[in-house]
Coordinates of C-alpha atoms in Angstrom, one line a residue:
X28 CA -8.7 93.3 0.2
X29 CA -9.8 92.2 -3.3
X30 CA -9.5 94.7 -6.1
X31 CA -12.8 96.1 -7.1
X32 CA -13.8 96.2 -10.7
X33 CA -13.9 100.0 -10.5
X34 CA -10.3 100.1 -9.1
X35 CA -9.1 97.6 -11.7
X36 CA -10.6 99.7 -14.6
X37 CA -9.1 102.9 -13.2
X38 CA -5.6 101.2 -13.0
X39 CA -5.9 99.9 -16.6
X40 CA -6.7 103.4 -17.8
X41 CA -3.7 104.8 -15.9
X42 CA -1.5 102.1 -17.3
X43 CA -2.6 103.0 -20.8
X44 CA -1.9 106.7 -20.2
X45 CA 1.6 105.9 -18.9
X46 CA 2.4 103.6 -21.8
X47 CA 1.4 106.3 -24.3
X48 CA 3.4 108.9 -22.4
X49 CA 6.4 106.4 -22.5
X50 CA 6.0 106.1 -26.2
X51 CA 5.9 109.9 -26.6
X52 CA 9.0 110.3 -24.4
X53 CA 10.8 107.7 -26.5
X54 CA 9.9 109.7 -29.6
X55 CA 11.1 113.0 -28.1
X56 CA 14.3 111.4 -27.0
X57 CA 14.9 109.6 -30.3
X58 CA 15.4 106.3 -28.6
X59 CA 15.0 104.6 -25.2
X60 CA 14.7 101.2 -23.5
X61 CA 11.1 101.0 -24.5
X62 CA 10.8 97.2 -24.4
X63 CA 11.8 96.7 -20.8
X64 CA 10.0 99.9 -19.8
X65 CA 6.7 98.5 -21.1
X66 CA 7.1 95.1 -19.5
X67 CA 7.4 96.6 -15.9
X68 CA 4.9 99.5 -16.3
X69 CA 2.0 97.6 -14.8
X70 CA 4.1 97.1 -11.7
X71 CA 4.8 100.8 -11.4
X72 CA 1.2 101.7 -12.1
X73 CA -0.2 99.4 -9.4
X74 CA 2.4 100.5 -6.8
X75 CA 2.2 104.3 -7.3
X76 CA -1.6 104.4 -7.7
X77 CA -2.7 101.9 -5.1
X78 CA 0.1 100.9 -2.6
X79 CA 2.7 103.6 -2.3
X80 CA 2.5 106.0 0.6
X81 CA 4.2 109.2 -0.2
X82 CA 3.8 113.0 -0.2
X83 CA 4.2 114.8 -3.5
X84 CA 5.1 118.0 -1.7
X85 CA 7.5 116.3 0.6
X86 CA 9.4 113.7 -1.5
X87 CA 11.9 113.0 1.3
X88 CA 9.2 112.4 3.9
X89 CA 10.8 109.9 6.4
X90 CA 7.8 107.6 6.6
X91 CA 7.3 107.3 2.8
X92 CA 7.2 103.9 1.1
X93 CA 10.4 103.4 -0.9
X94 CA 10.6 102.2 -4.5
X95 CA 13.8 101.1 -6.2
X96 CA 13.9 100.5 -9.9
X97 CA 16.9 98.2 -9.9
X98 CA 16.6 97.7 -13.7
X99 CA 17.5 101.4 -14.0
X100 CA 17.6 101.3 -17.8
X101 CA 13.8 101.3 -17.7
X102 CA 14.0 104.9 -16.6
X103 CA 11.9 106.0 -19.5
X104 CA 8.7 104.6 -17.9
X105 CA 9.8 105.6 -14.5
X106 CA 10.3 109.2 -15.6
X107 CA 6.9 109.2 -17.2
X108 CA 5.4 107.8 -14.0
X109 CA 7.0 110.5 -11.8
X110 CA 6.1 113.4 -14.1
X111 CA 2.5 112.2 -14.4
X112 CA 2.3 112.2 -10.6
X113 CA 3.4 115.8 -10.5
X114 CA 7.0 115.4 -9.1
X115 CA 8.1 117.1 -12.3
X116 CA 6.5 119.1 -15.1
X117 CA 5.7 116.7 -18.0
X118 CA 7.5 119.2 -20.2
X119 CA 10.7 117.8 -18.7
X120 CA 10.2 114.6 -20.6
X121 CA 10.9 116.5 -23.8
X122 CA 14.5 116.6 -22.7
X123 CA 14.8 112.9 -21.7
X124 CA 18.3 111.5 -22.4
X125 CA 19.3 114.7 -24.2
X126 CA 22.5 116.7 -23.4
X127 CA 22.4 118.6 -20.1
X128 CA 19.0 117.2 -19.1
X129 CA 18.5 116.1 -15.5
X130 CA 16.3 113.3 -17.0
X131 CA 19.1 110.9 -17.9
X132 CA 18.4 107.5 -19.4
X133 CA 19.2 106.1 -15.9
X134 CA 17.5 108.4 -13.4
X135 CA 19.9 110.0 -10.9
X136 CA 18.4 110.4 -7.4
X137 CA 20.5 113.5 -6.9
X138 CA 18.8 115.2 -9.9
X139 CA 15.3 113.6 -10.2
X140 CA 12.9 114.3 -7.4
X141 CA 11.0 111.2 -6.3
X142 CA 13.8 108.7 -7.2
X143 CA 14.9 106.9 -4.0
X144 CA 18.1 105.3 -5.5
X145 CA 20.3 105.7 -8.5
X146 CA 20.5 102.3 -10.2
X147 CA 22.6 102.8 -13.4
X148 CA 24.6 99.6 -12.7
X149 CA 22.6 96.4 -12.6
X150 CA 22.7 94.3 -9.5
X151 CA 22.6 97.3 -7.1
X152 CA 18.9 97.7 -6.4
X153 CA 18.3 94.7 -4.2
X154 CA 21.4 95.4 -2.0
X155 CA 20.2 99.0 -1.6
X156 CA 16.7 97.7 -0.7
X157 CA 18.3 95.5 2.0
X158 CA 19.9 98.6 3.4
X159 CA 16.7 100.7 3.5
X160 CA 14.9 97.8 5.1
X161 CA 17.5 97.4 7.8
X162 CA 17.4 101.2 8.4
X163 CA 13.6 101.0 8.9
X164 CA 14.0 98.4 11.5
X165 CA 16.8 100.3 13.3
X166 CA 14.8 103.5 13.3
X167 CA 11.5 101.8 14.3
X168 CA 9.8 102.7 11.0
X169 CA 7.2 100.6 9.4
X170 CA 7.7 101.7 5.7
X171 CA 8.0 99.0 3.0
X172 CA 10.7 99.0 0.3
X173 CA 9.6 97.7 -3.0
X174 CA 12.3 96.8 -5.5
X175 CA 11.9 95.8 -9.2
X176 CA 14.8 93.8 -10.8
X177 CA 15.2 92.7 -14.3
X178 CA 15.5 88.9 -15.0
X179 CA 18.7 89.3 -17.0
X180 CA 20.0 91.4 -14.1
X181 CA 19.8 88.3 -11.9
X182 CA 23.0 87.1 -13.6
X183 CA 24.7 89.5 -11.2
X184 CA 25.9 87.8 -8.0
X185 CA 25.2 90.9 -5.9
X186 CA 21.5 90.2 -6.1
X187 CA 21.9 86.7 -4.5
X188 CA 24.2 88.2 -1.8
X189 CA 21.4 90.7 -1.1
X190 CA 18.8 87.8 -1.1
X191 CA 20.9 86.1 1.6
X192 CA 21.1 89.3 3.6
X193 CA 17.3 89.8 3.3
X194 CA 16.7 86.3 4.5
X195 CA 19.3 86.3 7.3
X196 CA 17.8 89.5 8.8
X197 CA 14.2 88.4 8.0
X198 CA 13.6 91.7 6.1
X199 CA 10.0 91.0 5.3
X200 CA 9.7 94.8 4.9
X201 CA 11.2 94.3 1.4
X202 CA 9.0 93.1 -1.4
X203 CA 10.9 92.0 -4.5
X204 CA 9.5 92.0 -8.1
X205 CA 11.3 90.2 -10.8
X206 CA 10.3 91.6 -14.2
X207 CA 10.5 88.2 -15.9
X208 CA 10.2 89.3 -19.6
X209 CA 12.5 86.5 -20.7
X210 CA 14.7 88.8 -22.7
X211 CA 18.0 90.7 -22.3
X212 CA 20.1 92.8 -24.6
X213 CA 21.8 89.9 -26.3
X214 CA 18.8 87.5 -26.6
X215 CA 16.5 85.3 -24.6
X216 CA 17.6 84.9 -21.0
X217 CA 17.7 81.1 -21.2
X218 CA 20.0 81.2 -24.2
X219 CA 22.4 83.8 -22.6
X220 CA 22.5 82.4 -19.0
X221 CA 19.9 80.0 -17.8
X222 CA 17.8 81.3 -14.8
X223 CA 15.3 78.4 -14.4
X224 CA 14.2 77.0 -12.1
X225 CA 13.9 80.6 -10.9
X226 CA 11.1 80.0 -8.4
X227 CA 13.0 77.2 -6.7
X228 CA 16.1 79.5 -6.4
X229 CA 14.2 82.2 -4.6
X230 CA 12.5 79.7 -2.4
X231 CA 15.9 78.2 -1.5
X232 CA 17.0 81.6 -0.4
X233 CA 14.1 81.7 2.1
X234 CA 11.5 83.8 0.3
X235 CA 7.8 83.3 -0.2
X236 CA 7.8 83.1 -4.0
X237 CA 4.8 83.7 -6.2
X238 CA 4.7 83.5 -10.0
X239 CA 2.1 85.6 -11.7
X240 CA 1.2 87.2 -15.0
X241 CA 3.0 90.5 -14.4
X242 CA 0.9 92.3 -17.0
X243 CA -2.3 91.4 -15.2
X244 CA -3.4 94.1 -12.8
X245 CA -5.6 91.9 -10.6
X246 CA -2.9 89.3 -10.2
X247 CA -0.3 91.9 -9.2
X248 CA -2.6 93.3 -6.5
X249 CA -3.4 89.8 -5.1
X250 CA 0.4 89.1 -4.9
X251 CA 1.2 92.4 -3.2
X252 CA -1.7 91.8 -0.7
X253 CA -0.2 88.4 0.1
X254 CA 3.3 89.9 0.6
X255 CA 1.9 92.5 3.0
X256 CA -0.2 90.0 5.0
X257 CA 2.5 87.3 5.3
X258 CA 5.4 88.9 7.2
X259 CA 7.0 85.8 8.7
X260 CA 9.5 86.0 5.8
X261 CA 10.2 88.2 2.8
X262 CA 8.4 87.8 -0.5
X263 CA 9.5 87.6 -4.1
X264 CA 6.9 88.1 -6.9
X265 CA 8.1 86.7 -10.2
X266 CA 6.2 88.7 -12.8
X267 CA 5.9 86.7 -16.0
X268 CA 5.7 89.7 -18.5
X269 CA 6.2 90.5 -22.1
X270 CA 9.0 92.7 -23.4
X271 CA 7.2 95.6 -25.0
X272 CA 3.9 94.7 -23.3
X273 CA 0.9 96.2 -25.0
X274 CA 2.7 97.0 -28.3
X275 CA 2.1 93.9 -30.6
X276 CA 4.8 94.9 -33.0
X277 CA 7.6 94.6 -30.5
X278 CA 6.2 92.2 -27.9
X279 CA 8.6 89.5 -26.9
X280 CA 11.3 90.7 -29.2
X281 CA 14.7 91.1 -27.4
X282 CA 15.9 93.4 -30.2
X283 CA 13.6 96.0 -28.7
X284 CA 15.6 96.1 -25.5
X285 CA 16.5 99.5 -26.8
X286 CA 15.1 101.2 -29.9
X287 CA 14.5 104.3 -31.9
X288 CA 11.1 105.3 -33.2
X289 CA 9.7 108.0 -35.5
X290 CA 6.3 109.6 -35.8
X291 CA 4.8 106.8 -38.0
X292 CA 6.0 104.1 -35.5
X293 CA 4.7 106.1 -32.5
X294 CA 1.3 106.3 -34.2
X295 CA 1.3 102.6 -34.9
X296 CA 2.4 101.8 -31.3
X297 CA -0.4 104.0 -29.9
X298 CA -3.0 102.2 -32.1
X299 CA -1.8 98.9 -30.8
X300 CA -1.9 100.1 -27.2
X301 CA -5.5 101.1 -27.8
X302 CA -6.3 97.6 -29.1
X303 CA -4.5 96.0 -26.1
X304 CA -6.4 98.3 -23.7
X305 CA -9.7 97.3 -25.2
X306 CA -8.8 93.6 -24.5
X307 CA -7.7 94.5 -20.9
X308 CA -11.0 96.3 -20.2
X309 CA -13.0 93.4 -21.5
X310 CA -11.0 91.1 -19.2
X311 CA -11.6 93.4 -16.2
X312 CA -15.3 93.6 -17.0
X313 CA -15.6 89.9 -17.2
X314 CA -13.4 88.9 -14.2
X315 CA -13.8 91.9 -11.9
X316 CA -16.2 92.0 -9.0

């Protein structure tokens, strides 16, 4: 059903809170993959605060919706999301990526409650999602598996093998998000290894394929609703995002794939996030119903 203005504004507020918590975690850690974390944070916000079915007091509940962050290096935003939900004390974020912390830079599902799959190596998330989707069918479960890949990650052939598997077995209980922020560690994706025409590629693998503004809450919800309503084949949602979304200083800059910040930078980033939030609220007030 269409997103109400009230829901939209609530999700924007939560996304701001998670972005600021991600900035704070990056500051505590000294450095993190803040650029790619910010680009996919709207996806995590919408999923965990509108679509995900889970039990905080029973994280291994058999019927829970699964989420796999295939671009595991964005763990800084994932850790912030899980702690904010209460899976862990927010104090744990003070140890993120520090020696002997369970909150490693790539979150380990054996150590971090709420993480469905360890995804330190790129190209593994979509194959794992194919496995959880097959398991659901074998067990007669109706849970969905959502998986978020990076765009640079699609250089890995294992993703396309998984796409063939998902299509072959008609695993419409998998919904794939591509965080299309156009950047990877070495530069713009189209300079390093061309991905376009990306929509055509996913369609050729048998997917409903939707291209949206991945930093637009309403468009994300519309796309997810479409995927849940059209089960005749799997869906891929290509989310056109900005690296470092919400922080003007680093937006669209591949050099912020990974970065260190100090107190002054954190203060500047938070100010820019407030400015971005004001613009988002204005958009929701104008476009929401």
